[in-house]
């Protein structure tokens, strides 16, 4: 039953996506893309998923939550999907919390795990801004 629901929702989302997409404009934009930059962008995205999953896994372990790297990669990949498809990045965080809750992790621990990952990510971004600011200006 759950598989049928997933297939139905996926089909509905794809149908809506193609219905509201101007395929001629999409084709024109895709033909203008540099293949090298497209491969570079995809490579960067594919490398960030395991990096973010590793960070989340390590933070979770430090909080006393057993989160194996493989499960973290799986949840992070799904969270990326929800962040892209739904309106905000909160959907991906909600998915990661639900993922931990399905493994019988208490809600407060799941929230702490995802929130600490967000805060460490924000701190890293702020460090990059501080370091990069003199270079850019």
PDB file of C-alpha atoms in Angstrom:
ATOM      1  CA  UNK A   1       0.000   0.000   0.000  1.00  0.00           C
ATOM      2  CA  UNK A   2       2.763   2.436   0.969  1.00  0.00           C
ATOM      3  CA  UNK A   3       4.693   1.672  -2.221  1.00  0.00           C
ATOM      4  CA  UNK A   4       1.593   2.340  -4.314  1.00  0.00           C
ATOM      5  CA  UNK A   5       1.101   5.664  -2.529  1.00  0.00           C
ATOM      6  CA  UNK A   6       4.726   6.633  -3.166  1.00  0.00           C
ATOM      7  CA  UNK A   7       4.426   5.772  -6.852  1.00  0.00           C
ATOM      8  CA  UNK A   8       1.158   7.720  -7.094  1.00  0.00           C
ATOM      9  CA  UNK A   9       2.639  10.811  -5.411  1.00  0.00           C
ATOM     10  CA  UNK A  10       5.788  10.619  -7.550  1.00  0.00           C
ATOM     11  CA  UNK A  11       3.728  10.309 -10.714  1.00  0.00           C
ATOM     12  CA  UNK A  12       1.530  13.219  -9.679  1.00  0.00           C
ATOM     13  CA  UNK A  13       4.549  15.421  -8.920  1.00  0.00           C
ATOM     14  CA  UNK A  14       6.183  14.567 -12.247  1.00  0.00           C
ATOM     15  CA  UNK A  15       2.934  15.224 -14.107  1.00  0.00           C
ATOM     16  CA  UNK A  16       2.554  18.627 -12.439  1.00  0.00           C
ATOM     17  CA  UNK A  17       6.200  19.433 -13.116  1.00  0.00           C
ATOM     18  CA  UNK A  18       5.915  18.724 -16.831  1.00  0.00           C
ATOM     19  CA  UNK A  19       2.494  20.341 -17.123  1.00  0.00           C
ATOM     20  CA  UNK A  20       3.722  23.669 -15.763  1.00  0.00           C
ATOM     21  CA  UNK A  21       7.086  23.610 -17.551  1.00  0.00           C
ATOM     22  CA  UNK A  22       7.619  25.384 -20.848  1.00  0.00           C
ATOM     23  CA  UNK A  23       9.520  22.572 -22.536  1.00  0.00           C
ATOM     24  CA  UNK A  24      10.712  24.756 -25.414  1.00  0.00           C
ATOM     25  CA  UNK A  25      12.243  27.250 -22.997  1.00  0.00           C
ATOM     26  CA  UNK A  26      13.708  24.428 -20.910  1.00  0.00           C
ATOM     27  CA  UNK A  27      15.315  22.917 -24.006  1.00  0.00           C
ATOM     28  CA  UNK A  28      16.778  26.305 -25.011  1.00  0.00           C
ATOM     29  CA  UNK A  29      18.254  26.827 -21.541  1.00  0.00           C
ATOM     30  CA  UNK A  30      19.691  23.302 -21.389  1.00  0.00           C
ATOM     31  CA  UNK A  31      21.326  23.717 -24.794  1.00  0.00           C
ATOM     32  CA  UNK A  32      23.081  26.860 -23.554  1.00  0.00           C
ATOM     33  CA  UNK A  33      24.661  25.036 -20.604  1.00  0.00           C
ATOM     34  CA  UNK A  34      28.327  24.258 -20.745  1.00  0.00           C
ATOM     35  CA  UNK A  35      28.731  20.492 -20.318  1.00  0.00           C
ATOM     36  CA  UNK A  36      31.866  21.033 -18.239  1.00  0.00           C
ATOM     37  CA  UNK A  37      30.109  23.331 -15.775  1.00  0.00           C
ATOM     38  CA  UNK A  38      27.143  20.973 -15.582  1.00  0.00           C
ATOM     39  CA  UNK A  39      29.418  18.039 -14.722  1.00  0.00           C
ATOM     40  CA  UNK A  40      31.259  20.210 -12.178  1.00  0.00           C
ATOM     41  CA  UNK A  41      28.010  21.302 -10.515  1.00  0.00           C
ATOM     42  CA  UNK A  42      26.702  17.724 -10.322  1.00  0.00           C
ATOM     43  CA  UNK A  43      30.038  16.516  -8.917  1.00  0.00           C
ATOM     44  CA  UNK A  44      30.015  19.189  -6.217  1.00  0.00           C
ATOM     45  CA  UNK A  45      26.462  18.277  -5.214  1.00  0.00           C
ATOM     46  CA  UNK A  46      27.288  14.573  -5.136  1.00  0.00           C
ATOM     47  CA  UNK A  47      30.335  15.272  -2.927  1.00  0.00           C
ATOM     48  CA  UNK A  48      28.467  17.506  -0.489  1.00  0.00           C
ATOM     49  CA  UNK A  49      25.890  14.858   0.369  1.00  0.00           C
ATOM     50  CA  UNK A  50      28.366  12.441   1.998  1.00  0.00           C
ATOM     51  CA  UNK A  51      30.245  15.366   3.581  1.00  0.00           C
ATOM     52  CA  UNK A  52      27.069  16.710   5.204  1.00  0.00           C
ATOM     53  CA  UNK A  53      26.011  13.190   6.184  1.00  0.00           C
ATOM     54  CA  UNK A  54      29.402  12.570   7.820  1.00  0.00           C
ATOM     55  CA  UNK A  55      29.113  15.814   9.809  1.00  0.00           C
ATOM     56  CA  UNK A  56      25.586  14.952  10.960  1.00  0.00           C
ATOM     57  CA  UNK A  57      26.611  11.382  11.843  1.00  0.00           C
ATOM     58  CA  UNK A  58      29.589  12.601  13.936  1.00  0.00           C
ATOM     59  CA  UNK A  59      27.482  15.229  15.723  1.00  0.00           C
ATOM     60  CA  UNK A  60      24.795  12.660  16.453  1.00  0.00           C
ATOM     61  CA  UNK A  61      27.330  10.237  17.876  1.00  0.00           C
ATOM     62  CA  UNK A  62      28.712  13.046  20.065  1.00  0.00           C
ATOM     63  CA  UNK A  63      25.149  13.554  21.350  1.00  0.00           C
ATOM     64  CA  UNK A  64      24.840   9.843  22.158  1.00  0.00           C
ATOM     65  CA  UNK A  65      22.750   8.922  19.110  1.00  0.00           C
ATOM     66  CA  UNK A  66      23.833   5.952  17.046  1.00  0.00           C
ATOM     67  CA  UNK A  67      23.629   7.158  13.445  1.00  0.00           C
ATOM     68  CA  UNK A  68      25.712   5.027  11.076  1.00  0.00           C
ATOM     69  CA  UNK A  69      27.248   6.852   8.138  1.00  0.00           C
ATOM     70  CA  UNK A  70      25.249   4.874   5.544  1.00  0.00           C
ATOM     71  CA  UNK A  71      21.939   5.761   7.194  1.00  0.00           C
ATOM     72  CA  UNK A  72      23.044   9.389   7.456  1.00  0.00           C
ATOM     73  CA  UNK A  73      23.833   9.445   3.723  1.00  0.00           C
ATOM     74  CA  UNK A  74      20.434   7.933   2.932  1.00  0.00           C
ATOM     75  CA  UNK A  75      18.565  10.444   5.104  1.00  0.00           C
ATOM     76  CA  UNK A  76      20.632  13.364   3.815  1.00  0.00           C
ATOM     77  CA  UNK A  77      19.908  12.390   0.213  1.00  0.00           C
ATOM     78  CA  UNK A  78      16.179  12.256   0.939  1.00  0.00           C
ATOM     79  CA  UNK A  79      16.392  15.555   2.835  1.00  0.00           C
ATOM     80  CA  UNK A  80      18.073  17.160  -0.216  1.00  0.00           C
ATOM     81  CA  UNK A  81      15.145  15.966  -2.312  1.00  0.00           C
ATOM     82  CA  UNK A  82      12.564  17.466   0.033  1.00  0.00           C
ATOM     83  CA  UNK A  83      14.536  20.719   0.259  1.00  0.00           C
ATOM     84  CA  UNK A  84      14.433  21.034  -3.526  1.00  0.00           C
ATOM     85  CA  UNK A  85      10.849  19.916  -4.129  1.00  0.00           C
ATOM     86  CA  UNK A  86       9.092  21.626  -1.251  1.00  0.00           C
ATOM     87  CA  UNK A  87       9.010  25.323  -0.445  1.00  0.00           C
ATOM     88  CA  UNK A  88      11.681  25.585   2.252  1.00  0.00           C
ATOM     89  CA  UNK A  89      14.645  23.781   3.757  1.00  0.00           C
ATOM     90  CA  UNK A  90      12.560  22.992   6.831  1.00  0.00           C
ATOM     91  CA  UNK A  91      11.135  19.996   4.964  1.00  0.00           C
ATOM     92  CA  UNK A  92      14.547  18.347   4.777  1.00  0.00           C
ATOM     93  CA  UNK A  93      15.153  18.940   8.469  1.00  0.00           C
ATOM     94  CA  UNK A  94      11.711  17.544   9.278  1.00  0.00           C
ATOM     95  CA  UNK A  95      12.528  14.453   7.230  1.00  0.00           C
ATOM     96  CA  UNK A  96      15.778  13.924   9.137  1.00  0.00           C
ATOM     97  CA  UNK A  97      13.919  14.246  12.449  1.00  0.00           C
ATOM     98  CA  UNK A  98      11.300  11.733  11.293  1.00  0.00           C
ATOM     99  CA  UNK A  99      14.106   9.433  10.105  1.00  0.00           C
ATOM    100  CA  UNK A 100      15.604   9.452  13.607  1.00  0.00           C
ATOM    101  CA  UNK A 101      12.197   9.051  15.260  1.00  0.00           C
ATOM    102  CA  UNK A 102      11.550   5.910  13.168  1.00  0.00           C
ATOM    103  CA  UNK A 103      14.698   4.492  14.776  1.00  0.00           C
ATOM    104  CA  UNK A 104      13.173   5.103  18.236  1.00  0.00           C
ATOM    105  CA  UNK A 105      15.299   8.162  18.959  1.00  0.00           C
ATOM    106  CA  UNK A 106      13.464  10.481  21.401  1.00  0.00           C
ATOM    107  CA  UNK A 107      12.075  13.633  19.837  1.00  0.00           C
ATOM    108  CA  UNK A 108      14.248  15.948  21.916  1.00  0.00           C
ATOM    109  CA  UNK A 109      17.399  14.053  20.886  1.00  0.00           C
ATOM    110  CA  UNK A 110      16.359  14.057  17.222  1.00  0.00           C
ATOM    111  CA  UNK A 111      15.711  17.798  17.374  1.00  0.00           C
ATOM    112  CA  UNK A 112      19.051  18.386  19.100  1.00  0.00           C
ATOM    113  CA  UNK A 113      20.851  16.343  16.452  1.00  0.00           C
ATOM    114  CA  UNK A 114      19.361  18.209  13.493  1.00  0.00           C
ATOM    115  CA  UNK A 115      19.594  21.619  15.178  1.00  0.00           C
ATOM    116  CA  UNK A 116      23.236  21.101  16.139  1.00  0.00           C
ATOM    117  CA  UNK A 117      23.996  20.080  12.557  1.00  0.00           C
ATOM    118  CA  UNK A 118      22.299  23.260  11.315  1.00  0.00           C
ATOM    119  CA  UNK A 119      24.240  25.420  13.786  1.00  0.00           C
ATOM    120  CA  UNK A 120      27.597  23.859  12.895  1.00  0.00           C
ATOM    121  CA  UNK A 121      26.782  24.350   9.205  1.00  0.00           C
ATOM    122  CA  UNK A 122      25.907  27.983   9.865  1.00  0.00           C
ATOM    123  CA  UNK A 123      29.141  28.503  11.794  1.00  0.00           C
ATOM    124  CA  UNK A 124      31.104  27.022   8.895  1.00  0.00           C
ATOM    125  CA  UNK A 125      29.323  29.288   6.431  1.00  0.00           C
ATOM    126  CA  UNK A 126      30.046  32.316   8.590  1.00  0.00           C
ATOM    127  CA  UNK A 127      33.730  31.333   8.757  1.00  0.00           C
ATOM    128  CA  UNK A 128      33.835  31.077   4.957  1.00  0.00           C
ATOM    129  CA  UNK A 129      32.297  34.553   4.661  1.00  0.00           C
ATOM    130  CA  UNK A 130      34.834  36.041   7.079  1.00  0.00           C
ATOM    131  CA  UNK A 131      37.740  34.349   5.308  1.00  0.00           C
ATOM    132  CA  UNK A 132      36.443  35.095   1.815  1.00  0.00           C
ATOM    133  CA  UNK A 133      35.445  38.709   2.413  1.00  0.00           C
ATOM    134  CA  UNK A 134      38.966  40.175   2.015  1.00  0.00           C
ATOM    135  CA  UNK A 135      39.544  38.079  -1.089  1.00  0.00           C
ATOM    136  CA  UNK A 136      36.354  39.233  -2.780  1.00  0.00           C
ATOM    137  CA  UNK A 137      36.600  42.932  -1.991  1.00  0.00           C
TER     138      UNK A 137
END
